[in-house]
Structure formats: structure tokens, C-alpha cells
Amino acid sequence: MSNEEKKNYTIGIIGGTGKEGKGLAYRWVKAGHKVIIGSRQWEKAQKAVEAVSDLLGGETELLEGMENRDAVAGCEIAVITVPYAAHRPTLEGLKDVLGGKILIDVVVPIVQPKVTKAQMPKAGSAAQEAQEILGEDCRVVDAFQNISHERLTNKGDIDCDVLVCGKGKAARDVVLRLVEDAGLRGWDAGPIENAVVVEGLTSILIGLNIQHHVHASGIRITGMPDQE
Amino acid sequence: MSNEEKKNYTIGIIGGTGKEGKGLAYRWVKAGHKVIIGSRQWEKAQKAVEAVSDLLGGETELLEGMENRDAVAGCEIAVITVPYAAHRPTLEGLKDVLGGKILIDVVVPIVQPKVTKAQMPKAGSAAQEAQEILGEDCRVVDAFQNISHERLTNKGDIDCDVLVCGKGKAARDVVLRLVEDAGLRGWDAGPIENAVVVEGLTSILIGLNIQHHVHASGIRITGMPDQE
């Protein structure tokens, strides 16, 4: 990454009006990226833009709100943060505009009521399901599954690393840079087949939250050169 | 666990002559448990006992070496640490003696040459495969998958937590106590369906070892009350 020229992206967040989408938008705009918050309804997207703009002390230049389709059409890198039930229909409806792009899939296939049990879709994971729906022309990369959403709008450090796995090292490297720009430490967790681990880990963390009465259990990678 | 009376177990380690088996034996004997190191060959088991005894400064009373079948028959809690290729045949051959016991499955279904890609058996994970083979009468619990084997025979701290998942909370609690007795911090990672996460995480960590030229990347759980 160090040899790569710094570049600011235009990032479109599908379903970006929730806590996670707003939190990512906040952090990326702060890092100099342009963010288009997408929603099924234009009005909701505007409201989310206002909320994020407030967090940023009135910043508006790098923020925009659009319907999901326009947000994707206008972006270089797309992000999806919708409840799992909306994952497939949303992607099916946006397949044509996602072609040629990287899609950062933040969705976890949580199945009620057994939220502490990893229950993956037939494709193996939400990311693989997305990849199947979108075809080879879009590169799907998992990230941010294990981050507590509330923490993203905090200014403070988040005590959780981000595992990045997905289609192709080049796409993962772009996402790793966006993880860093969001103020988090990311790790290349390998091919999209590892998405079951990254997504399933969320169920384990939810279980730990319940057992230990906390709200934001997470993970850190250890044993790296700077830690020895 | 704090209300539970301290009890020393007799632990039988199937295929206990490798680094992992010897490391666990070393740590458990140090904590006061009796350990039977099992092997396909009686002679190899004796050699492993000698090696562990040396590590312990000559301790022999709590250590024994036997053929796998005898090690299981004579233990209260069994552990399996064999290469994945030997996982199914070994368990099929020991099914009758494993009945009524807890089996700690340490095996990771690593498939060469793509060791950095999670590739689970049809049952979903090695643990679920073991549970299918052994039937309801044996409780299979995953643990120690993410620990660097070499580190187990060190006296020092291991900078990696242990995720414990498997059949039933009571069995997981026993294993969590044995994790603690081995000098490690364990977490209840929920039902056996989460074994895909715990086992698959090893592929991600192997990938990080390769990328970052380290030998023992691991994970720590964060966000717990004592860490906030």
C-alpha cells in the first residue's frame, strides 16, 4: 500500500442510512473521500446526509444523498449495509450498475432467533451469495462485519480489527486502504471462501456480548512483528 | 466455574506424540491433571512421555503412554490431535471407547495446497464430522485450533485466546476450565455449528503468518468488562 499513490474515491453506500452506513460515511469523509449515502427513498438519504454533516461540523461538500441506484451509478466503490433479508433482492435490483466495481459487503447473515449460531446461506456466506448474484464482473469483498456499529460514529479508537476477505488481492488491497482511512486496522484474510469465518465470527461475538453483558466485543490479531 | 469444585481429570490424548499433544500434556500435568499420551504405537507414546517428563523436570507420576485405544479407555476426557487425514479413520476406530465422554477436537481440516483457504468437510467442520461419526453419546468440543503448536511447550505466555465451541454448555464449561489450566484464556464460542468459524480462522491466521513472515499470529477477544 505504501507505494500506491493516495487517491480519494467516490464511495456509494447502499442502504447507508443506518448506524453502520452513517458511521462509515462519517469516517471516510473525514479522510477526504466523497461519499454518496444511498437509500430506497431520496428523502431518507438527505436526512442521513444531514446527520453525518452535523457529526462533521457542517461539512457538506464531500457528502451527498441519493436513491440506491443513483448512489451506485455515481460511485467508484460500492458498499452494502442492509439487513440480511434485503441483501439478495437489493443486489439483484442493482446488478447492472454494480458491473466493473468493487462491492464492500458489510452484511452478516444473522438468522433470528438463533443469532449466536453461525447460519450461512447456501452459497457459503453472504459475500459468496453476492458474488453469485453479481457475476464475475463485480468483485465482492467482506469487511467491517465484526465492528460494533455504534462505535463507528465515535471519535475514539475502536478496539477491534477488520478482517478483509474477497475476490482478488487487488480488490482486497483497495478495501484495506479504506479500512485504514476509516481509522481501523485491517488484515488481508484471504479469498472469498473465508467469508464464512469473517461473517460467522459475528455470531460468536454476539454470544460473548450476551454472556458478558457488553455491547462491543471484538477481536485483535496478535503475534505480528510490531507486537513481539 | 468459580463455584465448581476443583477436580483433576485423567485426560487421554489421541495422537498425542506431536508438538501439540506434548505441549498440552506438559501444561495439563503442570496444572495437576493426569495425562495419558496415546499413539498408534506404544513405543512412540513412551518416547513422548519421556520428552514431556524432561520438560517437567522429571515428573512421571501424572504421565503415562499407551496405545490410542487404551488411552481413551482409561481417560475421563479425550483429546484428538491428529492430522486431518487421520481424523475420520481414527475416530471410527475408537467410537466404542469414546461413548459417554467429552472429546476435545483440536484438528483443523487443512487441505493442501490451499492452506490459506477455509475448506470444510461436508459435515460443516471437523468437529461436526466427529459428532456425526461418534453419535449423540459423545460430546465433541472444539478448542486450541488457533494456537501455534510450538508455543505450547514454552513456559511463557501465549498471546492468543482460545475459542471453545461444541455440544452443550456443560461440556464447553469443562473444556474452558482445561483451557484455563493450560494457561490460556478461553471464551465460550457457542454451539458446534460455530466450529466452521473456529477451524476456518486457522486458515486466515496461516495466511497472515505467510504475508507477515511470522510464525504465530493469533487472536485476542476485546471489549470485555476488564478491558474497557
CSV table of C-alpha atoms in Angstrom, one decimal:
chain,number,residue,atom,x,y,z
A,1,MET,CA,0.0,0.0,0.0
A,2,SER,CA,2.8,2.4,0.8
A,3,ASN,CA,3.9,2.6,-2.8
A,4,GLU,CA,0.5,3.3,-4.1
A,5,GLU,CA,-0.4,6.9,-4.8
A,6,LYS,CA,-3.0,8.3,-2.4
A,7,LYS,CA,-6.3,8.6,-4.2
A,8,ASN,CA,-9.7,9.7,-3.0
A,9,TYR,CA,-12.6,7.6,-4.1
A,10,THR,CA,-16.3,8.3,-4.5
A,11,ILE,CA,-17.9,5.7,-2.3
A,12,GLY,CA,-21.6,4.8,-2.7
A,13,ILE,CA,-23.3,3.2,0.4
A,14,ILE,CA,-26.3,1.1,-0.4
A,15,GLY,CA,-28.7,1.3,2.5
A,16,GLY,CA,-26.4,3.9,4.1
A,17,THR,CA,-29.0,5.5,6.4
A,18,GLY,CA,-28.5,3.1,9.3
A,19,LYS,CA,-25.9,3.4,12.0
A,20,GLU,CA,-23.3,1.5,10.1
A,21,GLY,CA,-23.6,3.4,6.9
A,22,LYS,CA,-23.6,6.7,8.6
A,23,GLY,CA,-20.6,5.8,10.7
A,24,LEU,CA,-18.6,4.7,7.7
A,25,ALA,CA,-19.7,7.8,5.7
A,26,TYR,CA,-18.5,10.0,8.6
A,27,ARG,CA,-15.1,8.3,8.8
A,28,TRP,CA,-14.5,8.3,5.1
A,29,VAL,CA,-15.5,11.9,4.5
A,30,LYS,CA,-13.2,12.8,7.3
A,31,ALA,CA,-10.4,11.0,5.4
A,32,GLY,CA,-11.1,13.0,2.3
A,33,HIS,CA,-13.3,10.6,0.3
A,34,LYS,CA,-16.5,11.6,-1.3
A,35,VAL,CA,-19.5,9.6,0.0
A,36,ILE,CA,-22.9,9.2,-1.6
A,37,ILE,CA,-25.4,7.8,1.0
A,38,GLY,CA,-27.9,5.7,-0.8
A,39,SER,CA,-31.4,4.8,0.4
A,40,ARG,CA,-34.6,3.4,-1.1
A,41,GLN,CA,-36.1,6.8,-0.5
A,42,TRP,CA,-34.3,10.0,-1.6
A,43,GLU,CA,-35.7,11.9,1.4
A,44,LYS,CA,-34.2,9.4,3.9
A,45,ALA,CA,-30.8,9.7,2.2
A,46,GLN,CA,-31.0,13.5,2.7
A,47,LYS,CA,-31.8,13.1,6.3
A,48,ALA,CA,-28.8,10.8,6.8
A,49,VAL,CA,-26.6,13.3,5.0
A,50,GLU,CA,-27.7,16.0,7.4
A,51,ALA,CA,-27.0,13.8,10.4
A,52,VAL,CA,-23.5,12.9,9.1
A,53,SER,CA,-22.8,16.5,8.2
A,54,ASP,CA,-23.7,17.5,11.8
A,55,LEU,CA,-21.1,15.0,13.1
A,56,LEU,CA,-18.6,16.5,10.8
A,57,GLY,CA,-19.3,20.1,11.9
A,58,GLY,CA,-21.3,21.1,8.9
A,59,GLU,CA,-19.3,19.5,6.1
A,60,THR,CA,-21.4,19.1,3.0
A,61,GLU,CA,-19.0,19.2,0.0
A,62,LEU,CA,-18.0,15.6,0.2
A,63,LEU,CA,-21.4,14.3,1.1
A,64,GLU,CA,-24.5,13.6,-1.0
A,65,GLY,CA,-27.7,11.6,-0.7
A,66,MET,CA,-29.3,9.7,-3.5
A,67,GLU,CA,-31.6,6.7,-4.2
A,68,ASN,CA,-29.6,3.5,-4.0
A,69,ARG,CA,-29.4,3.1,-7.8
A,70,ASP,CA,-28.1,6.6,-8.4
A,71,ALA,CA,-25.6,6.2,-5.5
A,72,VAL,CA,-24.1,3.1,-7.1
A,73,ALA,CA,-24.2,4.5,-10.6
A,74,GLY,CA,-22.3,7.6,-9.4
A,75,CYS,CA,-19.7,5.8,-7.3
A,76,GLU,CA,-16.3,4.1,-7.9
A,77,ILE,CA,-16.6,1.7,-4.9
A,78,ALA,CA,-19.9,0.5,-3.6
A,79,VAL,CA,-20.7,-0.6,-0.1
A,80,ILE,CA,-23.8,-2.6,1.0
A,81,THR,CA,-25.1,-2.2,4.6
A,82,VAL,CA,-28.7,-3.6,4.6
A,83,PRO,CA,-30.3,-6.2,6.9
A,84,TYR,CA,-29.7,-9.7,5.6
A,85,ALA,CA,-33.3,-10.1,4.5
A,86,ALA,CA,-32.8,-7.3,2.0
A,87,HIS,CA,-29.4,-8.5,0.7
A,88,ARG,CA,-30.4,-10.6,-2.2
A,89,PRO,CA,-33.3,-8.5,-3.6
A,90,THR,CA,-31.3,-5.3,-3.3
A,91,LEU,CA,-28.3,-6.8,-5.1
A,92,GLU,CA,-30.5,-8.3,-7.8
A,93,GLY,CA,-32.0,-4.9,-8.5
A,94,LEU,CA,-28.6,-3.2,-8.7
A,95,LYS,CA,-26.6,-5.8,-10.7
A,96,ASP,CA,-26.4,-3.8,-13.9
A,97,VAL,CA,-24.9,-0.7,-12.1
A,98,LEU,CA,-22.5,-2.7,-10.0
A,99,GLY,CA,-20.7,-4.1,-13.0
A,100,GLY,CA,-17.0,-3.4,-13.1
A,101,LYS,CA,-16.9,-2.2,-9.5
A,102,ILE,CA,-15.7,-3.4,-6.1
A,103,LEU,CA,-18.6,-4.1,-3.7
A,104,ILE,CA,-17.7,-4.0,0.0
A,105,ASP,CA,-20.2,-6.3,1.6
A,106,VAL,CA,-20.8,-5.5,5.3
A,107,VAL,CA,-23.9,-7.7,5.7
A,108,VAL,CA,-23.9,-10.6,8.2
A,109,PRO,CA,-26.4,-13.4,7.5
A,110,ILE,CA,-27.9,-13.3,11.0
A,111,VAL,CA,-30.9,-15.6,11.3
A,112,GLN,CA,-33.4,-14.9,14.1
A,113,PRO,CA,-33.9,-16.2,16.7
A,114,LYS,CA,-30.5,-18.1,17.0
A,115,VAL,CA,-28.3,-15.1,16.4
A,116,THR,CA,-25.4,-16.7,18.3
A,117,LYS,CA,-25.2,-19.6,15.9
A,118,ALA,CA,-23.5,-19.2,12.5
A,119,GLN,CA,-26.1,-20.0,9.9
A,120,MET,CA,-24.8,-19.4,6.4
A,121,PRO,CA,-26.8,-19.1,3.1
A,122,LYS,CA,-26.4,-21.9,0.6
A,123,ALA,CA,-23.7,-20.1,-1.3
A,124,GLY,CA,-21.5,-20.4,1.8
A,125,SER,CA,-21.7,-16.8,3.1
A,126,ALA,CA,-23.4,-13.5,2.3
A,127,ALA,CA,-20.3,-12.5,0.3
A,128,GLN,CA,-20.4,-15.6,-1.9
A,129,GLU,CA,-24.1,-15.1,-2.4
A,130,ALA,CA,-23.5,-11.6,-3.6
A,131,GLN,CA,-20.7,-12.8,-5.9
A,132,GLU,CA,-23.1,-15.4,-7.4
A,133,ILE,CA,-25.8,-12.8,-7.9
A,134,LEU,CA,-23.5,-10.2,-9.4
A,135,GLY,CA,-21.3,-12.4,-11.6
A,136,GLU,CA,-17.5,-12.2,-12.3
A,137,ASP,CA,-17.7,-8.6,-13.4
A,138,CYS,CA,-18.1,-7.3,-9.8
A,139,ARG,CA,-15.5,-8.0,-7.1
A,140,VAL,CA,-17.1,-8.7,-3.7
A,141,VAL,CA,-15.0,-8.1,-0.6
A,142,ASP,CA,-16.2,-8.6,3.0
A,143,ALA,CA,-15.2,-6.1,5.7
A,144,PHE,CA,-16.5,-4.4,8.9
A,145,GLN,CA,-18.6,-7.4,9.9
A,146,ASN,CA,-17.2,-7.6,13.4
A,147,ILE,CA,-17.3,-3.9,14.3
A,148,SER,CA,-19.9,-2.6,16.7
A,149,HIS,CA,-21.9,-0.2,14.6
A,150,GLU,CA,-22.4,2.3,17.4
A,151,ARG,CA,-18.7,2.7,17.7
A,152,LEU,CA,-18.3,3.9,14.2
A,153,THR,CA,-19.7,7.4,14.9
A,154,ASN,CA,-17.5,7.8,17.9
A,155,LYS,CA,-14.4,9.8,17.5
A,156,GLY,CA,-12.4,7.4,19.7
A,157,ASP,CA,-10.4,4.3,18.8
A,158,ILE,CA,-12.3,1.1,18.1
A,159,ASP,CA,-10.7,-1.8,19.8
A,160,CYS,CA,-11.4,-4.3,17.0
A,161,ASP,CA,-9.5,-5.2,13.9
A,162,VAL,CA,-11.2,-5.7,10.5
A,163,LEU,CA,-10.8,-8.9,8.6
A,164,VAL,CA,-10.9,-8.3,4.8
A,165,CYS,CA,-11.6,-11.2,2.5
A,166,GLY,CA,-12.9,-11.4,-1.0
A,167,LYS,CA,-12.3,-11.7,-4.7
A,168,GLY,CA,-8.8,-10.9,-5.7
A,169,LYS,CA,-5.8,-9.4,-3.9
A,170,ALA,CA,-6.1,-6.1,-5.8
A,171,ALA,CA,-9.6,-5.5,-4.6
A,172,ARG,CA,-8.7,-6.5,-1.0
A,173,ASP,CA,-5.9,-4.0,-1.1
A,174,VAL,CA,-8.2,-1.2,-2.1
A,175,VAL,CA,-10.6,-2.2,0.8
A,176,LEU,CA,-7.7,-2.5,3.2
A,177,ARG,CA,-6.8,1.1,2.4
A,178,LEU,CA,-10.4,2.2,3.0
A,179,VAL,CA,-10.3,0.3,6.4
A,180,GLU,CA,-7.2,2.3,7.3
A,181,ASP,CA,-8.8,5.5,6.2
A,182,ALA,CA,-11.8,4.7,8.5
A,183,GLY,CA,-9.3,4.7,11.4
A,184,LEU,CA,-9.2,0.9,11.8
A,185,ARG,CA,-6.6,-1.8,11.4
A,186,GLY,CA,-7.3,-4.2,8.7
A,187,TRP,CA,-5.9,-7.6,7.7
A,188,ASP,CA,-5.9,-9.5,4.4
A,189,ALA,CA,-8.0,-12.5,5.4
A,190,GLY,CA,-7.7,-14.2,2.0
A,191,PRO,CA,-10.1,-15.4,-0.6
A,192,ILE,CA,-13.9,-15.1,-0.6
A,193,GLU,CA,-14.2,-18.6,0.7
A,194,ASN,CA,-13.0,-17.3,4.1
A,195,ALA,CA,-16.1,-15.1,4.3
A,196,VAL,CA,-17.9,-17.8,6.3
A,197,VAL,CA,-15.3,-17.2,9.1
A,198,VAL,CA,-15.5,-13.4,9.0
A,199,GLU,CA,-19.3,-13.4,8.9
A,200,GLY,CA,-19.7,-16.3,11.3
A,201,LEU,CA,-17.4,-14.6,13.9
A,202,THR,CA,-20.1,-12.0,14.4
A,203,SER,CA,-22.4,-14.7,15.8
A,204,ILE,CA,-19.6,-15.7,18.3
A,205,LEU,CA,-19.1,-12.1,19.3
A,206,ILE,CA,-22.9,-11.5,19.8
A,207,GLY,CA,-22.8,-14.6,22.0
A,208,LEU,CA,-20.0,-13.1,24.0
A,209,ASN,CA,-21.8,-9.8,24.3
A,210,ILE,CA,-24.8,-11.6,25.8
A,211,GLN,CA,-22.7,-13.8,28.1
A,212,HIS,CA,-20.6,-10.9,29.4
A,213,HIS,CA,-23.1,-8.1,29.3
A,214,VAL,CA,-21.1,-5.9,27.0
A,215,HIS,CA,-22.0,-4.2,23.7
A,216,ALA,CA,-18.9,-4.3,21.6
A,217,SER,CA,-16.8,-7.4,21.9
A,218,GLY,CA,-14.3,-7.6,19.1
A,219,ILE,CA,-11.1,-9.2,18.0
A,220,ARG,CA,-7.5,-8.2,17.6
A,221,ILE,CA,-4.9,-10.0,15.6
A,222,THR,CA,-1.8,-10.8,17.7
A,223,GLY,CA,1.7,-12.2,17.0
A,224,MET,CA,2.7,-9.6,14.4
A,225,PRO,CA,6.2,-8.2,14.2
A,226,ASP,CA,5.4,-4.9,15.9
A,227,GLN,CA,3.8,-6.8,18.8
A,228,GLU,CA,6.5,-9.2,19.5
B,1,MET,CA,-16.7,-22.0,37.0
B,2,SER,CA,-15.8,-20.3,40.3
B,3,ASN,CA,-18.5,-22.3,42.1
B,4,GLU,CA,-17.4,-25.6,40.8
B,5,GLU,CA,-15.2,-27.7,42.9
B,6,LYS,CA,-11.7,-28.0,41.5
B,7,LYS,CA,-11.3,-31.5,40.1
B,8,ASN,CA,-8.3,-33.1,38.4
B,9,TYR,CA,-9.1,-35.1,35.4
B,10,THR,CA,-7.5,-38.0,33.6
B,11,ILE,CA,-7.0,-36.8,30.0
B,12,GLY,CA,-6.2,-39.1,27.2
B,13,ILE,CA,-4.6,-37.5,24.1
B,14,ILE,CA,-5.2,-39.4,20.9
B,15,GLY,CA,-2.2,-38.9,18.6
B,16,GLY,CA,-0.5,-37.1,21.5
B,17,THR,CA,3.0,-37.6,20.3
B,18,GLY,CA,3.1,-34.5,18.1
B,19,LYS,CA,4.1,-31.0,19.2
B,20,GLU,CA,0.5,-30.0,20.1
B,21,GLY,CA,-0.2,-33.2,22.1
B,22,LYS,CA,3.0,-32.9,24.0
B,23,GLY,CA,2.5,-29.2,24.6
B,24,LEU,CA,-1.0,-29.8,26.0
B,25,ALA,CA,0.2,-32.7,28.1
B,26,TYR,CA,3.0,-30.6,29.6
B,27,ARG,CA,0.7,-27.8,30.5
B,28,TRP,CA,-2.1,-30.0,32.0
B,29,VAL,CA,0.3,-32.2,34.1
B,30,LYS,CA,1.8,-28.9,35.4
B,31,ALA,CA,-1.8,-28.0,36.5
B,32,GLY,CA,-2.2,-31.3,38.3
B,33,HIS,CA,-4.2,-33.4,35.8
B,34,LYS,CA,-3.2,-36.9,34.9
B,35,VAL,CA,-2.4,-37.2,31.2
B,36,ILE,CA,-2.2,-40.4,29.1
B,37,ILE,CA,-0.4,-39.8,25.8
B,38,GLY,CA,-1.8,-42.0,23.1
B,39,SER,CA,-0.2,-43.2,19.9
B,40,ARG,CA,-0.8,-45.8,17.3
B,41,GLN,CA,2.4,-47.4,18.6
B,42,TRP,CA,3.1,-48.0,22.3
B,43,GLU,CA,6.8,-47.3,21.9
B,44,LYS,CA,6.2,-43.8,20.4
B,45,ALA,CA,3.9,-43.0,23.3
B,46,GLN,CA,6.7,-43.8,25.8
B,47,LYS,CA,9.1,-41.6,23.9
B,48,ALA,CA,6.6,-38.7,24.1
B,49,VAL,CA,6.2,-39.3,27.8
B,50,GLU,CA,9.9,-39.1,28.2
B,51,ALA,CA,10.1,-35.8,26.3
B,52,VAL,CA,7.3,-34.3,28.3
B,53,SER,CA,8.7,-35.6,31.6
B,54,ASP,CA,12.0,-33.9,30.7
B,55,LEU,CA,10.2,-30.6,30.2
B,56,LEU,CA,8.6,-31.1,33.6
B,57,GLY,CA,11.9,-31.7,35.3
B,58,GLY,CA,11.5,-35.4,35.6
B,59,GLU,CA,7.8,-35.7,36.6
B,60,THR,CA,6.4,-39.1,35.9
B,61,GLU,CA,3.6,-39.8,38.3
B,62,LEU,CA,1.0,-37.9,36.3
B,63,LEU,CA,2.1,-39.1,32.9
B,64,GLU,CA,1.6,-42.3,31.0
B,65,GLY,CA,1.9,-43.5,27.5
B,66,MET,CA,-0.4,-46.0,25.9
B,67,GLU,CA,-1.9,-47.1,22.5
B,68,ASN,CA,-4.7,-44.7,21.5
B,69,ARG,CA,-7.4,-47.2,22.4
B,70,ASP,CA,-6.1,-47.8,25.9
B,71,ALA,CA,-5.5,-44.1,26.4
B,72,VAL,CA,-9.2,-43.4,25.6
B,73,ALA,CA,-10.5,-46.3,27.6
B,74,GLY,CA,-8.5,-45.1,30.6
B,75,CYS,CA,-9.4,-41.4,30.5
B,76,GLU,CA,-12.3,-39.2,31.5
B,77,ILE,CA,-11.8,-36.6,28.8
B,78,ALA,CA,-10.3,-37.4,25.4
B,79,VAL,CA,-8.5,-35.1,23.1
B,80,ILE,CA,-7.7,-35.7,19.4
B,81,THR,CA,-4.7,-34.1,17.8
B,82,VAL,CA,-4.0,-35.9,14.6
B,83,PRO,CA,-3.5,-34.6,11.0
B,84,TYR,CA,-6.9,-34.1,9.3
B,85,ALA,CA,-6.4,-37.1,7.0
B,86,ALA,CA,-6.4,-39.4,10.0
B,87,HIS,CA,-9.3,-37.7,11.8
B,88,ARG,CA,-12.2,-39.8,10.4
B,89,PRO,CA,-10.5,-43.3,10.4
B,90,THR,CA,-9.1,-42.7,13.9
B,91,LEU,CA,-12.5,-41.7,15.4
B,92,GLU,CA,-14.3,-44.6,13.6
B,93,GLY,CA,-11.9,-47.0,15.2
B,94,LEU,CA,-12.4,-45.5,18.7
B,95,LYS,CA,-16.1,-44.9,18.7
B,96,ASP,CA,-17.0,-47.5,21.2
B,97,VAL,CA,-14.5,-46.3,23.8
B,98,LEU,CA,-15.4,-42.7,23.3
B,99,GLY,CA,-19.1,-43.2,24.3
B,100,GLY,CA,-20.2,-41.1,27.3
B,101,LYS,CA,-17.1,-38.9,27.2
B,102,ILE,CA,-16.2,-35.4,26.1
B,103,LEU,CA,-13.9,-35.3,23.1
B,104,ILE,CA,-11.8,-32.1,22.7
B,105,ASP,CA,-11.2,-31.9,18.9
B,106,VAL,CA,-8.1,-29.9,18.1
B,107,VAL,CA,-8.0,-30.9,14.5
B,108,VAL,CA,-8.2,-28.4,11.7
B,109,PRO,CA,-9.4,-29.6,8.3
B,110,ILE,CA,-6.5,-28.0,6.4
B,111,VAL,CA,-6.5,-29.1,2.7
B,112,GLN,CA,-3.2,-28.9,0.8
B,113,PRO,CA,-2.1,-27.0,-1.2
B,114,LYS,CA,-4.6,-24.1,-0.5
B,115,VAL,CA,-3.9,-24.0,3.3
B,116,THR,CA,-5.0,-20.3,3.5
B,117,LYS,CA,-8.5,-21.0,2.2
B,118,ALA,CA,-11.1,-22.4,4.6
B,119,GLN,CA,-12.2,-25.7,3.1
B,120,MET,CA,-14.6,-27.6,5.4
B,121,PRO,CA,-15.7,-31.2,5.2
B,122,LYS,CA,-19.3,-32.0,4.2
B,123,ALA,CA,-20.5,-32.1,7.8
B,124,GLY,CA,-19.6,-28.4,8.1
B,125,SER,CA,-16.4,-28.7,10.1
B,126,ALA,CA,-14.1,-31.3,11.6
B,127,ALA,CA,-16.0,-31.1,14.9
B,128,GLN,CA,-19.4,-31.7,13.3
B,129,GLU,CA,-17.8,-34.6,11.3
B,130,ALA,CA,-16.6,-36.1,14.6
B,131,GLN,CA,-20.0,-35.6,16.2
B,132,GLU,CA,-21.6,-37.4,13.2
B,133,ILE,CA,-19.2,-40.3,13.5
B,134,LEU,CA,-19.4,-40.7,17.3
B,135,GLY,CA,-23.2,-40.1,17.7
B,136,GLU,CA,-25.0,-38.3,20.5
B,137,ASP,CA,-23.4,-40.3,23.3
B,138,CYS,CA,-20.1,-38.4,22.9
B,139,ARG,CA,-19.9,-34.6,23.3
B,140,VAL,CA,-17.5,-33.0,20.8
B,141,VAL,CA,-16.0,-29.6,21.7
B,142,ASP,CA,-13.5,-27.6,19.5
B,143,ALA,CA,-10.6,-25.9,21.2
B,144,PHE,CA,-6.9,-24.9,20.6
B,145,GLN,CA,-7.3,-24.6,16.8
B,146,ASN,CA,-5.8,-21.2,16.6
B,147,ILE,CA,-2.8,-21.7,18.9
B,148,SER,CA,0.7,-22.0,17.5
B,149,HIS,CA,1.8,-25.5,18.5
B,150,GLU,CA,5.4,-24.6,19.1
B,151,ARG,CA,4.3,-22.1,21.7
B,152,LEU,CA,2.6,-24.7,23.9
B,153,THR,CA,5.8,-26.2,25.1
B,154,ASN,CA,7.1,-22.7,26.0
B,155,LYS,CA,6.9,-21.6,29.6
B,156,GLY,CA,5.9,-18.1,28.6
B,157,ASP,CA,2.5,-16.5,27.9
B,158,ILE,CA,0.8,-17.3,24.6
B,159,ASP,CA,-0.7,-14.2,23.1
B,160,CYS,CA,-3.7,-15.9,21.7
B,161,ASP,CA,-7.2,-16.7,23.1
B,162,VAL,CA,-8.9,-20.0,22.7
B,163,LEU,CA,-12.4,-20.1,21.2
B,164,VAL,CA,-14.4,-23.1,22.6
B,165,CYS,CA,-17.4,-24.3,20.8
B,166,GLY,CA,-19.3,-27.5,20.8
B,167,LYS,CA,-22.0,-29.7,22.0
B,168,GLY,CA,-23.7,-28.3,25.1
B,169,LYS,CA,-22.8,-25.7,27.6
B,170,ALA,CA,-21.8,-28.2,30.3
B,171,ALA,CA,-19.2,-29.8,28.1
B,172,ARG,CA,-17.9,-26.4,27.0
B,173,ASP,CA,-17.5,-25.3,30.6
B,174,VAL,CA,-15.3,-28.3,31.4
B,175,VAL,CA,-13.2,-27.5,28.3
B,176,LEU,CA,-13.0,-23.9,29.3
B,177,ARG,CA,-11.6,-24.9,32.7
B,178,LEU,CA,-9.0,-27.1,30.9
B,179,VAL,CA,-8.1,-24.1,28.7
B,180,GLU,CA,-7.5,-22.0,31.8
B,181,ASP,CA,-5.5,-24.8,33.4
B,182,ALA,CA,-3.3,-24.8,30.3
B,183,GLY,CA,-2.5,-21.2,31.0
B,184,LEU,CA,-4.7,-19.7,28.3
B,185,ARG,CA,-7.7,-17.5,28.1
B,186,GLY,CA,-10.8,-19.3,26.7
B,187,TRP,CA,-14.1,-18.0,25.5
B,188,ASP,CA,-17.4,-19.8,25.1
B,189,ALA,CA,-17.9,-19.5,21.3
B,190,GLY,CA,-21.3,-21.3,21.3
B,191,PRO,CA,-22.8,-24.3,19.6
B,192,ILE,CA,-20.9,-26.8,17.5
B,193,GLU,CA,-22.3,-25.1,14.3
B,194,ASN,CA,-19.7,-22.3,15.1
B,195,ALA,CA,-16.9,-24.8,14.6
B,196,VAL,CA,-16.6,-23.6,11.0
B,197,VAL,CA,-15.5,-20.2,12.3
B,198,VAL,CA,-13.0,-21.5,14.8
B,199,GLU,CA,-11.5,-24.0,12.5
B,200,GLY,CA,-11.6,-21.7,9.4
B,201,LEU,CA,-9.9,-19.0,11.4
B,202,THR,CA,-6.8,-21.1,11.3
B,203,SER,CA,-6.6,-20.7,7.5
B,204,ILE,CA,-6.8,-16.9,7.9
B,205,LEU,CA,-4.0,-17.0,10.5
B,206,ILE,CA,-1.8,-19.2,8.3
B,207,GLY,CA,-2.3,-16.6,5.6
B,208,LEU,CA,-1.3,-13.8,7.9
B,209,ASN,CA,1.8,-15.8,9.0
B,210,ILE,CA,2.8,-16.1,5.4
B,211,GLN,CA,2.1,-12.5,4.5
B,212,HIS,CA,3.8,-11.0,7.5
B,213,HIS,CA,6.7,-13.5,7.9
B,214,VAL,CA,5.7,-14.5,11.4
B,215,HIS,CA,5.1,-17.9,13.0
B,216,ALA,CA,2.4,-17.4,15.5
B,217,SER,CA,-0.3,-14.9,14.6
B,218,GLY,CA,-3.3,-15.3,16.8
B,219,ILE,CA,-6.4,-13.5,18.1
B,220,ARG,CA,-7.5,-11.8,21.3
B,221,ILE,CA,-11.1,-11.1,22.2
B,222,THR,CA,-11.5,-7.4,23.0
B,223,GLY,CA,-14.3,-5.2,24.5
B,224,MET,CA,-14.7,-7.2,27.7
B,225,PRO,CA,-15.5,-5.5,31.0
B,226,ASP,CA,-11.9,-5.8,32.4
B,227,GLN,CA,-10.6,-4.2,29.2
B,228,GLU,CA,-12.9,-1.2,29.0
